[in-house]
């Protein structure tokens, strides 16, 4: 009898089933667990109280990223609660024998930048972290999803998680992205289409010619944002682009093991005829640069668009939500996005803090000046990204243009450290969330790609990056 | 883990869509090293003004909702960040049950780990519940919400239901499968030696 065709998600899932339990849940084996300072202290404390150990330290990697300072960290962390949290992580990794990249190590950075860089993230694996943007690692054809602290404790103790199978969704992006646009625009366009709950209960496999054409870093940006569509995870089937990225990474297999791994990884694609519960296809050929206008990633528009009128909302709940978002953002209905004055520009985060993002922003910034009205920060995603950028002279381009060049971390994406918006400041940000208060109380976030962020910094207002390309 | 069987209490309506976990508990309270004490910071930015005074229009600052144990919420409740600080803050405030048209996946999972019952009911049902004056009763075993003489039935996965009814220690339960985990790992070493 022939096996029924399976999706990529089905294949990874099936391989990791340890046990099907009487209540229908599956005990799923977890290959890779990333740990950071904010969502782990209570989990380690739970282990300590129960007298448990970390079952598989070699499948675990810890790094501090969420609350760390992005300037002058050699002098220590001045915010006391942040310092105590990093110290707690350091004490915990020592006590439980978990591999750790210290704050002053060159390899330190945002967990979702570090995992791929180190070759810790590999195709066909299951990857979890107490952070919703764990979906980033799906770019490698790994089943990667965010978990809560109780689940962090569960994985530390048992290397497994009780799980229920998600539904299969496929999103194909076809066509060729126009110049000046990137994977962030694809992600924002998709979320605009299906909403922030559009992927709830699903794992989204991304495919199509425009996804195949993306670099690994671009695929990471796309998968990173799949959580903003509500999806459990995003996935891209591994291919030559994937293998070329992974080969030679410090924790990647070598020699005979590499050949063996490759043989397996080549089988990681959805079978012809595999059934998807939901399918969607978007053509990116005429895509315009995307910007959000409100306080949910689904409130996206072409940069040429204008804010909506709540009176035109399809439901009363949406009418209220749009009105609330407009009021929070300090915008009237019908306001064109282009030309909105900006106070702050943030380039960085697990969405857009990798070397290609910095190169894309630097291409726009080169030879130009940040508007005097704007404070612009560039925060590399890791120490290795920072070092690479400095080898390429990108730091000089940014500094000469008037950007701040900072040390790696999550920074103003969530503002747990000092990097926050002041009340009512408007920010063009390459991060992933524009929620109320996300970047600072009463701060107003417009999500954009790195090219658009750099263009806004120079112009002093939201603008269409395509104009900069023509110049 | 804490058990959940049934509950009778005040239900506070907060029906806006897409309430994210940043709104439930903002970043400045995530540096805690413990699970407790977050209730006073719940919904901080819409509950207090800049001087730290209560905003009188916010539902949890009004009687009788200060003592609410049930939250009536809008679609896609708990979206965004995976922070378990969100259910910790709700639980610490006294919320044991959330009724909403839909929940974000990670938040939904996190609720069960903290003895909070998230109940999916349609928006018209949640709106009808919000109209009821006086307490609501939630009976998990019977899968019923009732109030003012009316009854609403809800769906619940049997495994999740058992977890809450029995207050199971999830890690302890997985540890009972240790022989299967070890056997799986041994098999994996032969098949995928690079991992």
XYZ file of C-alpha atoms in Angstrom:
666
model
C 0.000 0.000 0.000
C 1.361 3.429 -0.816
C 1.591 5.997 1.952
C -0.729 8.979 1.637
C 1.110 12.153 0.633
C 2.206 14.254 3.600
C 3.036 17.901 4.126
C 6.431 19.015 5.397
C 4.814 19.775 8.749
C 3.315 16.269 8.915
C 6.729 14.727 8.228
C 8.549 16.643 10.957
C 5.680 16.051 13.370
C 5.472 12.303 12.684
C 9.214 11.862 13.163
C 9.108 13.506 16.592
C 6.175 11.618 18.104
C 7.424 9.805 21.215
C 4.024 8.615 22.328
C 0.345 9.107 21.531
C -1.489 9.466 24.833
C -4.913 8.231 25.774
C -6.396 11.752 25.649
C -5.259 12.187 22.038
C -2.324 14.460 22.814
C 1.093 13.584 21.490
C 4.311 13.664 23.427
C 6.538 15.508 20.964
C 10.333 15.342 21.223
C 12.135 18.682 21.218
C 15.583 18.760 19.584
C 16.562 22.352 20.234
C 15.657 24.669 23.109
C 16.735 28.309 23.188
C 16.612 30.018 26.573
C 16.764 33.720 27.462
C 16.718 35.749 30.657
C 13.103 36.958 30.737
C 10.965 33.815 30.397
C 13.265 31.302 32.136
C 13.846 32.263 35.822
C 10.551 30.781 37.049
C 11.197 27.630 34.993
C 14.617 27.027 36.578
C 13.122 27.777 39.990
C 10.464 25.139 39.286
C 13.163 22.569 38.489
C 15.002 23.465 41.674
C 11.878 23.143 43.827
C 11.073 19.721 42.352
C 14.669 18.480 42.473
C 14.771 18.059 38.692
C 17.748 18.498 36.380
C 18.016 19.669 32.769
C 17.522 16.465 30.803
C 19.613 17.357 27.756
C 21.910 20.361 28.181
C 23.483 19.734 24.744
C 20.087 20.443 23.116
C 19.805 23.707 25.020
C 21.451 27.091 24.376
C 21.068 30.170 26.563
C 21.766 33.825 25.821
C 20.607 37.131 27.346
C 18.979 39.443 24.812
C 15.635 40.967 25.835
C 16.614 43.436 28.543
C 20.316 44.080 27.882
C 21.746 47.571 27.322
C 22.820 48.403 23.771
C 25.469 50.938 24.749
C 28.343 50.687 27.219
C 27.520 47.223 28.466
C 31.191 46.659 29.359
C 30.444 48.809 32.424
C 27.642 46.463 33.496
C 23.859 46.747 33.439
C 22.676 49.859 35.242
C 18.936 49.036 35.463
C 18.850 46.888 38.576
C 15.930 44.572 37.769
C 17.477 43.843 34.354
C 20.865 43.161 35.910
C 19.330 40.797 38.466
C 17.544 38.901 35.713
C 20.739 38.421 33.684
C 22.581 37.386 36.862
C 19.818 34.879 37.595
C 20.250 33.402 34.104
C 24.011 33.151 34.625
C 23.551 31.430 37.987
C 20.979 29.055 36.495
C 23.089 28.012 33.501
C 26.001 27.325 35.865
C 23.880 25.306 38.285
C 22.154 23.271 35.566
C 25.076 22.962 33.132
C 23.395 24.718 30.210
C 25.622 26.069 27.387
C 25.600 29.885 27.514
C 26.872 32.754 25.383
C 27.841 35.511 27.856
C 26.827 39.114 27.381
C 30.315 40.238 26.386
C 30.910 37.294 24.038
C 31.079 38.193 20.318
C 28.426 35.563 19.601
C 25.852 37.101 21.984
C 22.750 38.446 20.332
C 19.022 37.943 19.858
C 18.212 34.232 20.358
C 16.596 33.982 16.935
C 19.635 35.485 15.234
C 22.131 33.456 17.290
C 20.520 30.006 16.820
C 20.823 30.041 13.018
C 24.259 31.725 13.093
C 25.704 29.013 15.294
C 24.193 26.147 13.306
C 22.136 25.266 16.398
C 19.021 25.529 14.213
C 18.978 22.680 11.678
C 16.475 21.457 9.069
C 14.001 18.831 10.185
C 14.393 19.584 13.893
C 11.875 20.755 16.469
C 12.880 24.088 18.013
C 11.231 25.862 20.941
C 11.930 28.972 23.005
C 9.992 30.996 25.541
C 9.454 33.643 22.904
C 6.760 33.890 20.254
C 9.204 34.798 17.470
C 10.695 31.321 17.638
C 8.745 30.923 14.395
C 11.836 32.526 12.766
C 13.648 29.166 12.720
C 10.979 27.687 10.459
C 12.995 29.234 7.610
C 15.242 26.161 7.834
C 12.417 23.665 7.506
C 12.423 23.211 11.283
C 9.186 23.041 13.275
C 9.763 26.017 15.549
C 7.271 27.618 17.909
C 7.071 29.850 20.958
C 6.083 28.495 24.363
C 5.243 29.787 27.838
C 7.441 29.496 30.910
C 5.630 26.392 32.243
C 6.436 24.721 28.935
C 10.040 25.945 29.146
C 10.257 24.099 32.467
C 8.600 21.059 30.882
C 11.162 20.934 28.051
C 14.108 21.537 30.378
C 12.955 18.627 32.554
C 11.837 16.119 29.920
C 12.984 17.325 26.455
C 9.355 16.758 25.416
C 6.074 18.666 25.217
C 2.490 17.404 25.127
C 1.087 18.805 21.886
C -1.929 18.745 19.619
C -1.516 18.655 15.866
C -2.022 21.950 14.040
C -3.747 22.401 10.719
C -1.779 22.764 7.484
C -1.900 26.066 5.637
C 0.066 26.903 2.509
C 0.871 30.409 1.351
C 2.546 30.811 -2.008
C 4.168 34.048 -3.059
C 4.630 34.151 -6.810
C 6.339 36.638 -9.095
C 9.376 38.883 -8.579
C 9.617 41.484 -5.839
C 10.123 44.995 -7.240
C 13.356 46.831 -6.298
C 13.382 48.385 -2.823
C 11.000 45.800 -1.415
C 11.808 42.817 0.763
C 10.377 39.922 2.753
C 8.982 42.303 5.388
C 6.673 43.739 2.760
C 5.565 40.220 1.827
C 4.833 39.399 5.474
C 2.929 42.635 6.155
C 0.932 42.196 2.957
C -0.043 38.657 3.995
C -1.091 39.724 7.507
C -3.123 42.551 6.022
C -4.855 39.904 3.923
C -5.602 37.217 6.533
C -5.472 39.206 9.783
C -3.636 38.576 13.035
C -5.831 35.553 13.718
C -5.768 34.288 10.114
C -3.253 31.575 10.908
C -4.553 30.594 14.349
C -4.282 26.847 14.867
C -2.208 26.471 11.698
C 1.362 25.936 10.642
C 1.986 27.966 7.488
C 4.257 26.527 4.832
C 5.583 29.282 2.591
C 6.350 28.455 -1.018
C 6.256 29.823 -4.523
C 8.897 31.428 -6.720
C 9.234 34.574 -4.594
C 10.014 32.489 -1.486
C 12.469 30.246 -3.363
C 14.232 33.417 -4.489
C 14.665 34.661 -0.910
C 17.963 34.258 0.932
C 17.935 32.436 4.269
C 17.796 35.767 6.051
C 14.783 36.808 3.997
C 13.048 33.534 4.784
C 13.755 34.136 8.478
C 12.050 37.540 8.264
C 9.021 35.948 6.629
C 8.758 33.048 9.106
C 9.422 35.427 12.003
C 6.264 37.354 11.160
C 4.073 34.246 10.825
C 3.257 34.565 14.548
C 1.834 38.017 13.766
C -0.603 36.192 11.490
C -1.512 34.081 14.522
C 0.160 30.927 13.165
C 1.740 28.332 15.412
C 4.768 28.286 13.133
C 6.013 29.146 9.656
C 7.948 26.738 7.451
C 10.037 26.865 4.293
C 11.216 23.575 2.787
C 15.030 23.407 2.859
C 16.894 23.667 -0.452
C 20.381 24.487 -1.755
C 20.073 27.996 -0.282
C 19.474 26.430 3.135
C 22.312 23.928 2.881
C 24.791 26.581 1.733
C 23.855 28.724 4.749
C 24.160 25.887 7.280
C 27.387 24.320 5.999
C 30.409 25.158 8.130
C 28.457 26.767 10.991
C 30.058 25.961 14.379
C 27.332 23.555 15.559
C 26.397 22.142 12.143
C 27.338 18.541 11.280
C 30.602 17.934 9.396
C 32.202 15.249 7.238
C 30.280 11.985 7.039
C 27.591 13.325 9.380
C 27.041 16.253 6.982
C 26.465 13.876 4.062
C 24.083 11.790 6.151
C 22.202 14.879 7.287
C 21.939 16.184 3.716
C 20.427 12.897 2.555
C 17.671 13.361 5.151
C 17.231 17.086 4.604
C 16.629 16.587 0.882
C 13.535 14.545 1.761
C 12.040 17.471 3.702
C 9.392 18.828 1.366
C 5.652 18.431 1.118
C 4.736 15.497 -1.128
C 2.906 16.161 -4.388
C -0.794 15.955 -3.646
C -0.401 16.561 0.090
C -3.591 18.104 1.450
C -3.626 21.573 2.972
C -6.562 22.769 5.053
C -6.139 26.315 3.761
C -4.329 27.696 0.716
C -3.562 31.176 -0.459
C -1.513 32.649 -3.280
C -0.243 36.214 -3.501
C 1.490 37.815 -6.467
C 4.321 40.083 -5.329
C 5.149 41.567 -8.751
C 3.189 44.791 -8.176
C 3.627 44.926 -4.418
C 4.143 48.415 -2.987
C 6.199 49.082 0.162
C 4.055 48.220 3.207
C 3.520 50.305 6.341
C 1.138 49.842 9.245
C -1.122 52.704 10.305
C -2.529 51.337 13.591
C -1.927 49.197 16.647
C -2.127 45.729 15.142
C 0.157 44.241 12.484
C -2.979 43.591 10.390
C -3.543 47.329 10.040
C -1.271 47.554 7.019
C -1.382 49.693 3.897
C 0.650 50.476 0.818
C 2.794 53.506 1.613
C 0.695 55.322 -0.984
C -2.461 54.646 1.069
C -4.407 56.632 3.650
C -5.815 55.687 7.051
C -9.270 54.095 6.940
C -12.543 55.559 8.149
C -14.072 53.571 11.028
C -17.496 54.369 9.574
C -16.549 52.053 6.699
C -15.548 49.147 8.963
C -17.326 45.884 8.153
C -18.382 45.074 11.748
C -19.122 47.044 14.945
C -16.189 45.365 16.726
C -13.860 46.460 13.919
C -15.327 49.949 13.852
C -14.516 50.344 17.517
C -11.060 48.815 17.058
C -10.189 51.142 14.138
C -11.411 54.200 16.011
C -9.405 53.202 19.054
C -6.295 52.580 16.922
C -6.603 55.909 15.121
C -7.034 57.763 18.418
C -4.012 56.003 19.935
C -1.911 56.763 16.857
C -3.012 60.391 16.845
C -4.384 60.095 13.301
C -7.577 61.187 11.576
C -9.412 58.983 9.073
C -8.182 59.548 5.523
C -4.675 60.691 6.513
C -2.083 59.788 3.846
C 0.742 57.728 5.361
C 3.343 59.324 3.168
C 4.500 62.538 4.769
C 3.691 61.602 8.382
C 6.456 63.209 10.496
C 8.644 60.697 12.348
C 10.523 61.234 15.636
C 12.398 57.956 15.920
C 13.650 55.261 13.561
C 14.535 51.808 14.875
C 16.450 49.378 12.677
C 17.009 45.998 14.297
C 15.164 43.094 16.034
C 14.793 39.385 15.265
C 12.695 40.438 12.282
C 15.169 42.760 10.569
C 18.444 42.814 12.539
C 20.603 40.597 10.326
C 23.441 41.613 8.014
C 21.333 41.774 4.848
C 18.859 44.067 6.623
C 21.680 46.387 7.652
C 23.084 46.348 4.109
C 19.650 47.208 2.705
C 19.249 50.123 5.124
C 22.818 51.301 4.512
C 22.248 51.409 0.739
C 19.507 53.984 1.338
C 21.436 55.867 4.029
C 24.756 56.069 2.204
C 25.777 59.614 1.413
C 22.642 61.026 3.025
C 21.898 62.589 6.428
C 19.349 61.663 9.070
C 16.804 64.457 9.367
C 17.624 66.758 12.321
C 14.165 66.047 13.765
C 14.813 62.299 13.939
C 16.628 60.052 16.383
C 17.708 56.932 14.465
C 19.060 53.748 16.066
C 20.709 50.798 14.384
C 20.906 47.751 16.656
C 22.582 44.711 15.079
C 20.944 41.361 15.834
C 24.124 39.820 17.212
C 27.769 40.487 17.932
C 28.694 38.588 14.770
C 26.307 40.717 12.672
C 27.859 43.820 14.230
C 31.401 42.626 13.499
C 30.501 41.728 9.899
C 28.860 45.113 9.367
C 31.964 46.838 10.715
C 34.190 44.820 8.371
C 32.030 46.048 5.498
C 32.124 49.648 6.716
C 28.372 49.821 7.288
C 28.911 51.305 10.754
C 30.722 54.240 9.118
C 27.897 54.751 6.645
C 25.360 54.831 9.471
C 27.464 56.985 11.803
C 28.349 59.453 9.023
C 24.656 59.754 8.197
C 23.811 60.462 11.846
C 22.466 57.088 12.998
C 23.394 55.644 16.404
C 25.401 52.400 16.102
C 24.655 50.153 19.060
C 25.379 46.806 20.701
C 23.184 43.769 19.962
C 19.911 42.920 21.683
C 16.136 43.142 21.383
C 16.298 46.835 22.268
C 13.447 49.065 21.124
C 11.431 46.217 19.627
C 9.955 45.781 23.090
C 11.732 48.431 25.142
C 12.639 46.290 28.128
C 15.978 48.068 28.382
C 16.498 51.855 28.204
C 15.684 51.997 24.481
C 12.101 53.229 24.554
C 9.860 55.714 22.849
C 8.764 58.763 24.808
C 5.000 59.330 25.016
C 3.453 60.277 21.645
C 6.687 59.848 19.711
C 6.105 58.398 16.265
C 8.500 55.670 15.163
C 9.247 53.936 11.874
C 10.370 50.553 13.118
C 11.683 47.395 11.466
C 10.384 45.336 14.405
C 7.311 43.120 14.425
C 4.666 44.632 16.723
C 2.917 47.980 16.778
C 0.747 47.208 19.819
C -0.258 50.006 22.196
C 2.700 50.766 24.439
C 4.908 48.135 22.837
C 7.913 50.427 22.264
C 7.118 52.686 25.205
C 3.969 53.997 26.833
C 1.890 56.009 24.349
C 4.565 55.465 21.685
C 3.282 55.216 18.098
C 4.802 52.517 15.933
C 4.678 52.157 12.161
C 6.062 48.792 11.045
C 8.216 48.901 7.916
C 11.104 47.097 6.232
C 14.720 48.276 6.667
C 14.832 50.229 3.393
C 11.678 52.126 4.324
C 13.008 52.796 7.831
C 16.225 54.284 6.474
C 14.248 56.393 3.997
C 12.040 57.709 6.823
C 15.127 58.598 8.865
C 16.538 60.660 6.036
C 13.273 62.291 5.010
C 12.019 62.930 8.545
C 8.645 61.487 7.578
C 7.201 58.235 6.246
C 8.064 58.111 2.590
C 8.157 55.784 -0.382
C 11.624 54.227 -0.603
C 11.182 53.796 -4.351
C 11.828 57.517 -4.756
C 15.266 57.039 -3.224
C 16.096 54.319 -5.712
C 15.278 56.560 -8.668
C 17.515 59.342 -7.411
C -1.315 22.540 39.255
C -4.437 24.211 40.511
C -7.725 22.407 39.808
C -10.704 23.973 38.132
C -14.124 22.386 38.622
C -16.744 25.110 38.797
C -16.929 28.777 39.577
C -19.593 31.349 40.337
C -18.502 34.946 40.112
C -18.665 38.402 38.636
C -17.911 38.632 34.925
C -16.151 41.771 33.686
C -16.737 42.745 30.028
C -13.695 43.835 28.002
C -14.926 43.143 24.503
C -12.338 44.909 22.353
C -10.711 42.790 19.630
C -7.079 41.624 19.575
C -6.195 42.318 23.214
C -2.491 41.415 23.150
C -0.312 40.198 25.994
C 1.595 43.501 25.969
C -1.680 45.173 26.948
C -2.399 42.516 29.578
C 0.986 42.983 31.223
C 3.478 45.477 29.778
C 7.214 44.982 29.449
C 8.295 46.895 32.551
C 6.932 44.104 34.755
C 8.676 41.260 32.931
C 11.899 41.578 34.889
C 10.373 39.728 37.813
C 11.982 36.478 38.954
C 8.764 35.057 40.436
C 5.261 34.223 39.228
C 3.334 36.083 41.933
C 2.376 39.681 42.548
C 1.544 40.755 38.986
C -2.190 41.279 39.582
C -1.810 44.921 40.533
C -0.080 45.579 37.198
C -2.714 43.778 35.106
C -3.799 45.967 32.149
C -1.509 48.624 33.641
C -1.574 51.145 30.804
C -5.329 51.213 30.374
C -6.054 50.821 34.094
C -3.924 53.637 35.566
C -3.066 57.165 34.460
C 0.508 58.420 34.213
C 0.473 59.385 37.876
C -0.496 55.839 38.855
C -4.114 56.720 39.683
C -6.954 54.465 38.614
C -8.785 55.450 35.443
C -12.424 55.378 36.584
C -13.782 54.368 33.171
C -11.738 51.148 33.022
C -13.935 48.149 33.780
C -11.778 46.573 36.493
C -11.763 49.887 38.375
C -15.570 49.839 38.652
C -17.882 48.014 41.036
C -18.732 45.195 41.026
C -15.955 44.257 38.555
C -13.089 44.881 40.979
C -13.838 41.416 42.290
C -14.366 39.801 38.881
C -13.302 36.177 38.546
C -14.506 35.847 34.944
C -13.401 37.989 32.000
C -15.624 38.408 28.930
C -13.304 39.265 26.061
C -13.233 39.975 22.323
C -11.854 37.918 19.443
C -8.188 36.827 19.302
C -7.642 37.471 23.001
C -4.037 37.069 24.195
C -2.338 37.539 20.833
C 1.313 38.501 20.507
C 4.076 37.732 22.962
C 4.312 34.270 24.588
C 4.841 35.823 28.053
C 3.213 33.628 30.685
C 3.254 36.761 32.809
C -0.123 37.491 31.151
C -2.002 34.538 32.708
C 0.021 35.015 35.924
C -1.244 38.600 36.150
C -4.842 37.607 35.374
C -4.733 34.776 37.923
C -3.135 36.978 40.559
C -5.898 39.544 40.057
C -8.452 36.787 40.606
C -9.517 35.826 37.068
C -10.091 32.064 36.785
C -12.061 31.942 33.540
C -11.974 33.890 30.244
C -14.820 33.672 27.749
C -14.045 34.960 24.257
C -14.894 34.244 20.594
C -11.298 33.142 19.978
C -7.894 32.985 21.654
C -4.322 33.136 20.394
C -2.650 29.698 20.553
C 0.227 30.298 22.964
C -1.905 32.258 25.433
C -4.583 29.540 25.298
C -1.980 26.906 26.263
C -0.544 29.105 28.989
C -3.977 29.461 30.632
C -4.296 25.724 31.280
C -0.857 25.652 32.888
C -2.144 28.166 35.432
C -5.557 26.849 36.373
C -7.389 29.347 34.160
C -10.212 28.039 31.974
C -10.441 29.748 28.553
C -13.868 29.156 26.993
C -14.531 29.814 23.308
C -18.094 31.064 22.664
C -19.403 33.052 19.711
C -19.337 36.860 19.818
C -23.163 37.103 20.095
C -23.013 34.684 23.046
C -20.268 36.675 24.763
C -22.250 39.868 24.153
C -25.345 38.232 25.642
C -23.344 37.185 28.706
C -22.117 40.760 29.070
C -25.726 41.942 29.295
C -26.444 39.785 32.332
C -26.459 41.550 35.669
C -25.244 39.443 38.559
C -22.903 36.490 38.698
C -22.288 33.786 36.101
C -21.639 30.143 36.878
C -19.124 28.060 34.950
C -19.293 24.281 35.303
C -16.372 22.583 33.568
C -17.541 18.987 34.117
C -20.907 19.755 32.495
C -19.329 22.233 30.000
C -21.976 24.829 30.765
C -21.990 28.566 31.450
C -25.172 29.822 33.103
C -26.599 33.091 34.298
C -29.990 34.777 34.693
C -31.718 31.487 34.038
C -30.032 30.925 30.678
C -27.534 28.248 29.696
C -24.678 28.202 27.185
C -22.834 24.989 26.287
C -19.176 25.107 25.297
C -16.719 22.766 23.564
C -13.627 21.555 25.394
C -10.879 19.129 24.401
C -11.221 16.088 26.730
C -7.503 16.057 27.543
C -7.436 19.700 28.543
C -10.638 19.231 30.520
C -9.141 16.349 32.485
C -5.965 18.348 33.138
C -7.942 21.147 34.775
C -10.484 18.963 36.574
C -7.757 16.840 38.144
C -5.158 19.567 38.514
C -2.575 17.264 36.903
C 1.145 17.858 37.250
C 1.982 17.904 33.547
C 5.720 17.401 33.983
C 5.146 14.498 36.366
C 2.829 12.967 33.820
C 5.455 13.217 31.054
C 8.068 11.778 33.407
C 5.991 8.617 33.633
C 6.784 8.194 29.916
C 10.524 8.286 30.570
C 11.134 4.741 29.250
C 9.449 5.721 25.966
C 11.491 8.945 25.777
C 14.726 7.040 26.380
C 13.849 4.437 23.764
C 12.996 7.196 21.299
C 16.324 8.941 21.951
C 18.263 5.707 21.437
C 16.494 5.077 18.144
C 17.141 8.658 17.078
C 20.882 8.400 17.787
C 21.179 5.621 15.224
C 19.012 7.353 12.639
C 20.104 10.969 12.984
C 23.562 10.841 14.558
C 24.255 14.540 13.880
C 21.664 15.638 16.408
